[in-house]
PDB file of C-alpha atoms in Angstrom:
ATOM      1  CA  UNK A 212       9.777   8.699  -6.544  1.00 64.00           C
ATOM      2  CA  UNK A 213      11.082   5.267  -5.648  1.00 83.00           C
ATOM      3  CA  UNK A 214      12.498   2.938  -8.278  1.00 90.00           C
ATOM      4  CA  UNK A 215      10.851  -0.422  -9.031  1.00 93.00           C
ATOM      5  CA  UNK A 216      12.957  -3.128 -10.683  1.00 92.00           C
ATOM      6  CA  UNK A 217      12.318  -6.807 -11.297  1.00 92.00           C
ATOM      7  CA  UNK A 218      15.418  -7.595 -13.384  1.00 92.00           C
ATOM      8  CA  UNK A 219      13.512  -7.115 -16.650  1.00 96.00           C
ATOM      9  CA  UNK A 220      12.300  -3.491 -16.344  1.00 96.00           C
ATOM     10  CA  UNK A 221      12.668  -0.483 -14.105  1.00 96.00           C
ATOM     11  CA  UNK A 222       9.938   2.066 -13.336  1.00 95.00           C
ATOM     12  CA  UNK A 223       9.548   5.069 -11.099  1.00 94.00           C
ATOM     13  CA  UNK A 224       6.913   4.470  -8.411  1.00 92.00           C
ATOM     14  CA  UNK A 225       4.965   7.514  -7.203  1.00 92.00           C
ATOM     15  CA  UNK A 226       5.080   8.568  -3.562  1.00 90.00           C
ATOM     16  CA  UNK A 227       2.283   7.574  -1.166  1.00 90.00           C
ATOM     17  CA  UNK A 228       1.588   4.303  -3.009  1.00 94.00           C
ATOM     18  CA  UNK A 229       1.972   0.974  -1.238  1.00 93.00           C
ATOM     19  CA  UNK A 230       2.950  -2.238  -3.050  1.00 93.00           C
ATOM     20  CA  UNK A 231       0.460  -5.104  -2.816  1.00 93.00           C
ATOM     21  CA  UNK A 232       1.621  -8.689  -3.337  1.00 90.00           C
ATOM     22  CA  UNK A 233      -0.202 -10.632  -6.043  1.00 87.00           C
ATOM     23  CA  UNK A 234       0.083 -14.193  -7.275  1.00 88.00           C
ATOM     24  CA  UNK A 235      -0.704 -13.339 -10.919  1.00 91.00           C
ATOM     25  CA  UNK A 236       2.141 -14.626 -13.105  1.00 91.00           C
ATOM     26  CA  UNK A 237       1.958 -11.632 -15.439  1.00 96.00           C
ATOM     27  CA  UNK A 238       1.542  -8.878 -12.810  1.00 96.00           C
ATOM     28  CA  UNK A 239       4.885  -7.211 -12.169  1.00 96.00           C
ATOM     29  CA  UNK A 240       3.786  -4.388  -9.877  1.00 95.00           C
ATOM     30  CA  UNK A 241       0.530  -3.517  -8.106  1.00 96.00           C
ATOM     31  CA  UNK A 242       0.339  -0.312  -6.057  1.00 96.00           C
ATOM     32  CA  UNK A 243      -2.502   1.326  -4.155  1.00 96.00           C
ATOM     33  CA  UNK A 244      -3.025   4.713  -2.584  1.00 94.00           C
ATOM     34  CA  UNK A 245      -6.000   4.692  -0.244  1.00 87.00           C
ATOM     35  CA  UNK A 246      -5.920   8.492   0.178  1.00 89.00           C
ATOM     36  CA  UNK A 247      -6.757   9.214  -3.477  1.00 84.00           C
ATOM     37  CA  UNK A 248      -8.042   6.243  -3.878  1.00 87.00           C
ATOM     38  CA  UNK A 249      -6.200   4.830  -6.878  1.00 93.00           C
ATOM     39  CA  UNK A 250      -4.481   1.651  -7.961  1.00 95.00           C
ATOM     40  CA  UNK A 251      -1.663   1.221 -10.456  1.00 96.00           C
ATOM     41  CA  UNK A 252      -0.961  -2.110 -12.065  1.00 97.00           C
ATOM     42  CA  UNK A 253       1.947  -2.878 -14.368  1.00 97.00           C
ATOM     43  CA  UNK A 254       1.942  -6.212 -16.196  1.00 97.00           C
ATOM     44  CA  UNK A 255       3.981  -7.988 -18.842  1.00 98.00           C
ATOM     45  CA  UNK A 256       2.575 -10.802 -20.971  1.00 97.00           C
ATOM     46  CA  UNK A 257       3.934 -12.674 -23.968  1.00 97.00           C
ATOM     47  CA  UNK A 258       2.233 -11.892 -27.289  1.00 96.00           C
ATOM     48  CA  UNK A 259       2.509 -12.764 -30.945  1.00 94.00           C
ATOM     49  CA  UNK A 260       0.280  -9.900 -32.148  1.00 95.00           C
ATOM     50  CA  UNK A 261       0.740  -6.163 -32.457  1.00 96.00           C
ATOM     51  CA  UNK A 262      -1.210  -3.222 -31.057  1.00 97.00           C
ATOM     52  CA  UNK A 263      -3.778  -3.026 -33.919  1.00 97.00           C
ATOM     53  CA  UNK A 264      -4.905  -6.616 -33.243  1.00 97.00           C
ATOM     54  CA  UNK A 265      -4.895  -6.025 -29.484  1.00 97.00           C
ATOM     55  CA  UNK A 266      -7.006  -2.884 -29.991  1.00 96.00           C
ATOM     56  CA  UNK A 267      -9.552  -4.801 -32.091  1.00 95.00           C
ATOM     57  CA  UNK A 268      -9.856  -7.554 -29.448  1.00 95.00           C
ATOM     58  CA  UNK A 269     -10.232  -5.113 -26.550  1.00 94.00           C
ATOM     59  CA  UNK A 270     -12.863  -3.004 -28.319  1.00 92.00           C
ATOM     60  CA  UNK A 271     -14.794  -6.144 -29.294  1.00 92.00           C
ATOM     61  CA  UNK A 272     -14.699  -7.464 -25.698  1.00 91.00           C
ATOM     62  CA  UNK A 273     -15.786  -4.134 -24.213  1.00 89.00           C
ATOM     63  CA  UNK A 274     -18.617  -3.966 -26.749  1.00 82.00           C
ATOM     64  CA  UNK A 275     -19.926  -7.238 -25.302  1.00 86.00           C
ATOM     65  CA  UNK A 276     -20.001  -5.872 -21.722  1.00 87.00           C
ATOM     66  CA  UNK A 277     -23.063  -3.901 -20.621  1.00 87.00           C
ATOM     67  CA  UNK A 278     -21.442  -2.527 -17.428  1.00 88.00           C
ATOM     68  CA  UNK A 279     -18.321  -1.179 -19.169  1.00 92.00           C
ATOM     69  CA  UNK A 280     -18.364   1.985 -21.281  1.00 91.00           C
ATOM     70  CA  UNK A 281     -15.589   2.769 -23.745  1.00 92.00           C
ATOM     71  CA  UNK A 282     -14.694   6.464 -23.362  1.00 92.00           C
ATOM     72  CA  UNK A 283     -11.578   6.749 -25.531  1.00 92.00           C
ATOM     73  CA  UNK A 284      -9.447   4.423 -27.626  1.00 94.00           C
ATOM     74  CA  UNK A 285      -6.473   5.615 -29.664  1.00 96.00           C
ATOM     75  CA  UNK A 286      -2.794   5.224 -30.473  1.00 97.00           C
ATOM     76  CA  UNK A 287      -0.420   7.818 -29.071  1.00 95.00           C
ATOM     77  CA  UNK A 288       3.297   8.497 -29.001  1.00 96.00           C
ATOM     78  CA  UNK A 289       5.053   8.420 -25.632  1.00 95.00           C
ATOM     79  CA  UNK A 290       8.780   9.096 -25.817  1.00 93.00           C
ATOM     80  CA  UNK A 291       9.658   7.555 -29.203  1.00 94.00           C
ATOM     81  CA  UNK A 292       7.255   4.629 -28.865  1.00 96.00           C
ATOM     82  CA  UNK A 293       3.654   4.052 -29.987  1.00 97.00           C
ATOM     83  CA  UNK A 294       1.221   3.043 -27.245  1.00 98.00           C
ATOM     84  CA  UNK A 295      -2.409   2.035 -27.420  1.00 98.00           C
ATOM     85  CA  UNK A 296      -4.483   3.960 -24.865  1.00 96.00           C
ATOM     86  CA  UNK A 297      -7.933   2.921 -23.770  1.00 95.00           C
ATOM     87  CA  UNK A 298     -10.090   4.774 -21.270  1.00 93.00           C
ATOM     88  CA  UNK A 299     -13.183   3.021 -19.942  1.00 93.00           C
ATOM     89  CA  UNK A 300     -15.586   3.235 -17.031  1.00 92.00           C
ATOM     90  CA  UNK A 301     -17.265   0.466 -15.101  1.00 91.00           C
ATOM     91  CA  UNK A 302     -20.524   0.907 -13.236  1.00 84.00           C
ATOM     92  CA  UNK A 303     -22.316  -1.579 -11.023  1.00 82.00           C
ATOM     93  CA  UNK A 304     -25.287   0.777 -10.589  1.00 81.00           C
ATOM     94  CA  UNK A 305     -23.968   2.234  -7.322  1.00 84.00           C
ATOM     95  CA  UNK A 306     -20.287   2.879  -7.905  1.00 83.00           C
ATOM     96  CA  UNK A 307     -18.400   3.952 -10.969  1.00 85.00           C
ATOM     97  CA  UNK A 308     -14.716   3.318 -11.627  1.00 91.00           C
ATOM     98  CA  UNK A 309     -12.601   4.787 -14.374  1.00 92.00           C
ATOM     99  CA  UNK A 310      -9.710   2.853 -15.886  1.00 93.00           C
ATOM    100  CA  UNK A 311      -6.962   4.237 -18.086  1.00 94.00           C
ATOM    101  CA  UNK A 312      -4.789   1.637 -19.775  1.00 96.00           C
ATOM    102  CA  UNK A 313      -1.645   2.154 -21.822  1.00 97.00           C
ATOM    103  CA  UNK A 314      -0.299  -0.814 -23.805  1.00 98.00           C
ATOM    104  CA  UNK A 315       3.033  -1.194 -25.561  1.00 98.00           C
ATOM    105  CA  UNK A 316       4.545  -4.136 -27.498  1.00 98.00           C
ATOM    106  CA  UNK A 317       8.258  -4.819 -27.941  1.00 97.00           C
ATOM    107  CA  UNK A 318      10.082  -8.121 -28.622  1.00 96.00           C
ATOM    108  CA  UNK A 319       6.849 -10.172 -28.315  1.00 96.00           C
ATOM    109  CA  UNK A 320       6.209  -8.724 -24.843  1.00 97.00           C
ATOM    110  CA  UNK A 321       3.069  -6.704 -24.096  1.00 98.00           C
ATOM    111  CA  UNK A 322       3.600  -4.083 -21.370  1.00 98.00           C
ATOM    112  CA  UNK A 323       0.390  -2.849 -19.733  1.00 98.00           C
ATOM    113  CA  UNK A 324      -0.050   0.138 -17.414  1.00 97.00           C
ATOM    114  CA  UNK A 325      -3.468   0.205 -15.747  1.00 97.00           C
ATOM    115  CA  UNK A 326      -4.692   3.088 -13.566  1.00 95.00           C
ATOM    116  CA  UNK A 327      -8.011   2.630 -11.761  1.00 94.00           C
ATOM    117  CA  UNK A 328      -9.781   5.333  -9.728  1.00 91.00           C
ATOM    118  CA  UNK A 329     -13.348   6.433  -8.899  1.00 86.00           C
ATOM    119  CA  UNK A 330     -13.503   9.717 -10.835  1.00 77.00           C
ATOM    120  CA  UNK A 331     -12.412  11.402 -14.054  1.00 67.00           C
ATOM    121  CA  UNK A 332      -9.557  13.876 -13.729  1.00 70.00           C
ATOM    122  CA  UNK A 333      -7.626  15.349 -16.670  1.00 66.00           C
ATOM    123  CA  UNK A 334      -5.062  16.632 -14.167  1.00 72.00           C
ATOM    124  CA  UNK A 335      -3.786  13.067 -13.865  1.00 78.00           C
ATOM    125  CA  UNK A 336      -2.507  12.905 -17.460  1.00 80.00           C
ATOM    126  CA  UNK A 337       1.037  14.027 -16.527  1.00 86.00           C
ATOM    127  CA  UNK A 338       0.983  11.693 -13.512  1.00 88.00           C
ATOM    128  CA  UNK A 339       0.341   8.680 -15.793  1.00 89.00           C
ATOM    129  CA  UNK A 340       2.750   9.759 -18.474  1.00 92.00           C
ATOM    130  CA  UNK A 341       5.619  10.393 -16.050  1.00 93.00           C
ATOM    131  CA  UNK A 342       5.416   6.799 -14.807  1.00 94.00           C
ATOM    132  CA  UNK A 343       5.148   5.433 -18.361  1.00 96.00           C
ATOM    133  CA  UNK A 344       8.053   7.591 -19.564  1.00 95.00           C
ATOM    134  CA  UNK A 345      10.203   6.156 -16.772  1.00 96.00           C
ATOM    135  CA  UNK A 346       9.895   2.602 -18.203  1.00 97.00           C
ATOM    136  CA  UNK A 347      13.303   1.156 -19.061  1.00 96.00           C
ATOM    137  CA  UNK A 348      13.281  -2.314 -20.578  1.00 97.00           C
ATOM    138  CA  UNK A 349      16.457  -4.144 -19.587  1.00 95.00           C
ATOM    139  CA  UNK A 350      15.681  -7.429 -21.369  1.00 95.00           C
ATOM    140  CA  UNK A 351      12.381  -8.948 -22.574  1.00 96.00           C
ATOM    141  CA  UNK A 352      10.698 -10.842 -19.717  1.00 96.00           C
ATOM    142  CA  UNK A 353       9.384 -13.567 -22.029  1.00 96.00           C
ATOM    143  CA  UNK A 354      10.869 -15.343 -25.008  1.00 95.00           C
ATOM    144  CA  UNK A 355       8.136 -16.357 -27.453  1.00 94.00           C
ATOM    145  CA  UNK A 356       8.915 -19.130 -29.933  1.00 91.00           C
ATOM    146  CA  UNK A 357       7.198 -22.102 -31.569  1.00 87.00           C
ATOM    147  CA  UNK A 358       3.762 -21.011 -30.319  1.00 84.00           C
ATOM    148  CA  UNK A 359       4.740 -20.962 -26.647  1.00 92.00           C
ATOM    149  CA  UNK A 360       6.664 -18.773 -24.239  1.00 94.00           C
ATOM    150  CA  UNK A 361       9.210 -19.115 -21.480  1.00 94.00           C
ATOM    151  CA  UNK A 362      10.683 -16.809 -18.895  1.00 94.00           C
ATOM    152  CA  UNK A 363      13.866 -15.183 -20.154  1.00 93.00           C
ATOM    153  CA  UNK A 364      16.788 -16.476 -18.074  1.00 88.00           C
ATOM    154  CA  UNK A 365      18.966 -13.519 -19.104  1.00 74.00           C
ATOM    155  CA  UNK A 366      17.357 -11.217 -16.546  1.00 54.00           C
ATOM    156  CA  UNK A 367      19.808  -8.767 -15.049  1.00 52.00           C
ATOM    157  CA  UNK A 368      19.673  -8.329 -11.313  1.00 49.00           C
TER     158      UNK A 368
END
């Protein structure tokens, strides 16, 4: 595996995945593997709420979508941290995509791992978890104060 670092976090990137440039402020890493096909997205956003509130909002939003089906939603321990995991599927009538998301909050920063692929495969559980377990937070990406956020200038390069 190759190491990804942006000065705020480091992650192990799986082999055979290519990085794709994005202009989304909160997207830290976006990888695709056309052979599988699968995409991996890692994002960081500022937040003032914890995982229970985030879970409630996500489940409410999915409940309002007729093309998205909630398959699983639960809290789980990864390393010594509590993550919120949500598994959903999206269907446009012709194609179906499955998305596994793992969310973690620390220091008012929400870290999101999103895996999207066109089939369900329990064999991928270790694949996801190995990438998530490799997360090392160097410093929080965002500083949240007085109802707003700013990029942390203490990033280590």
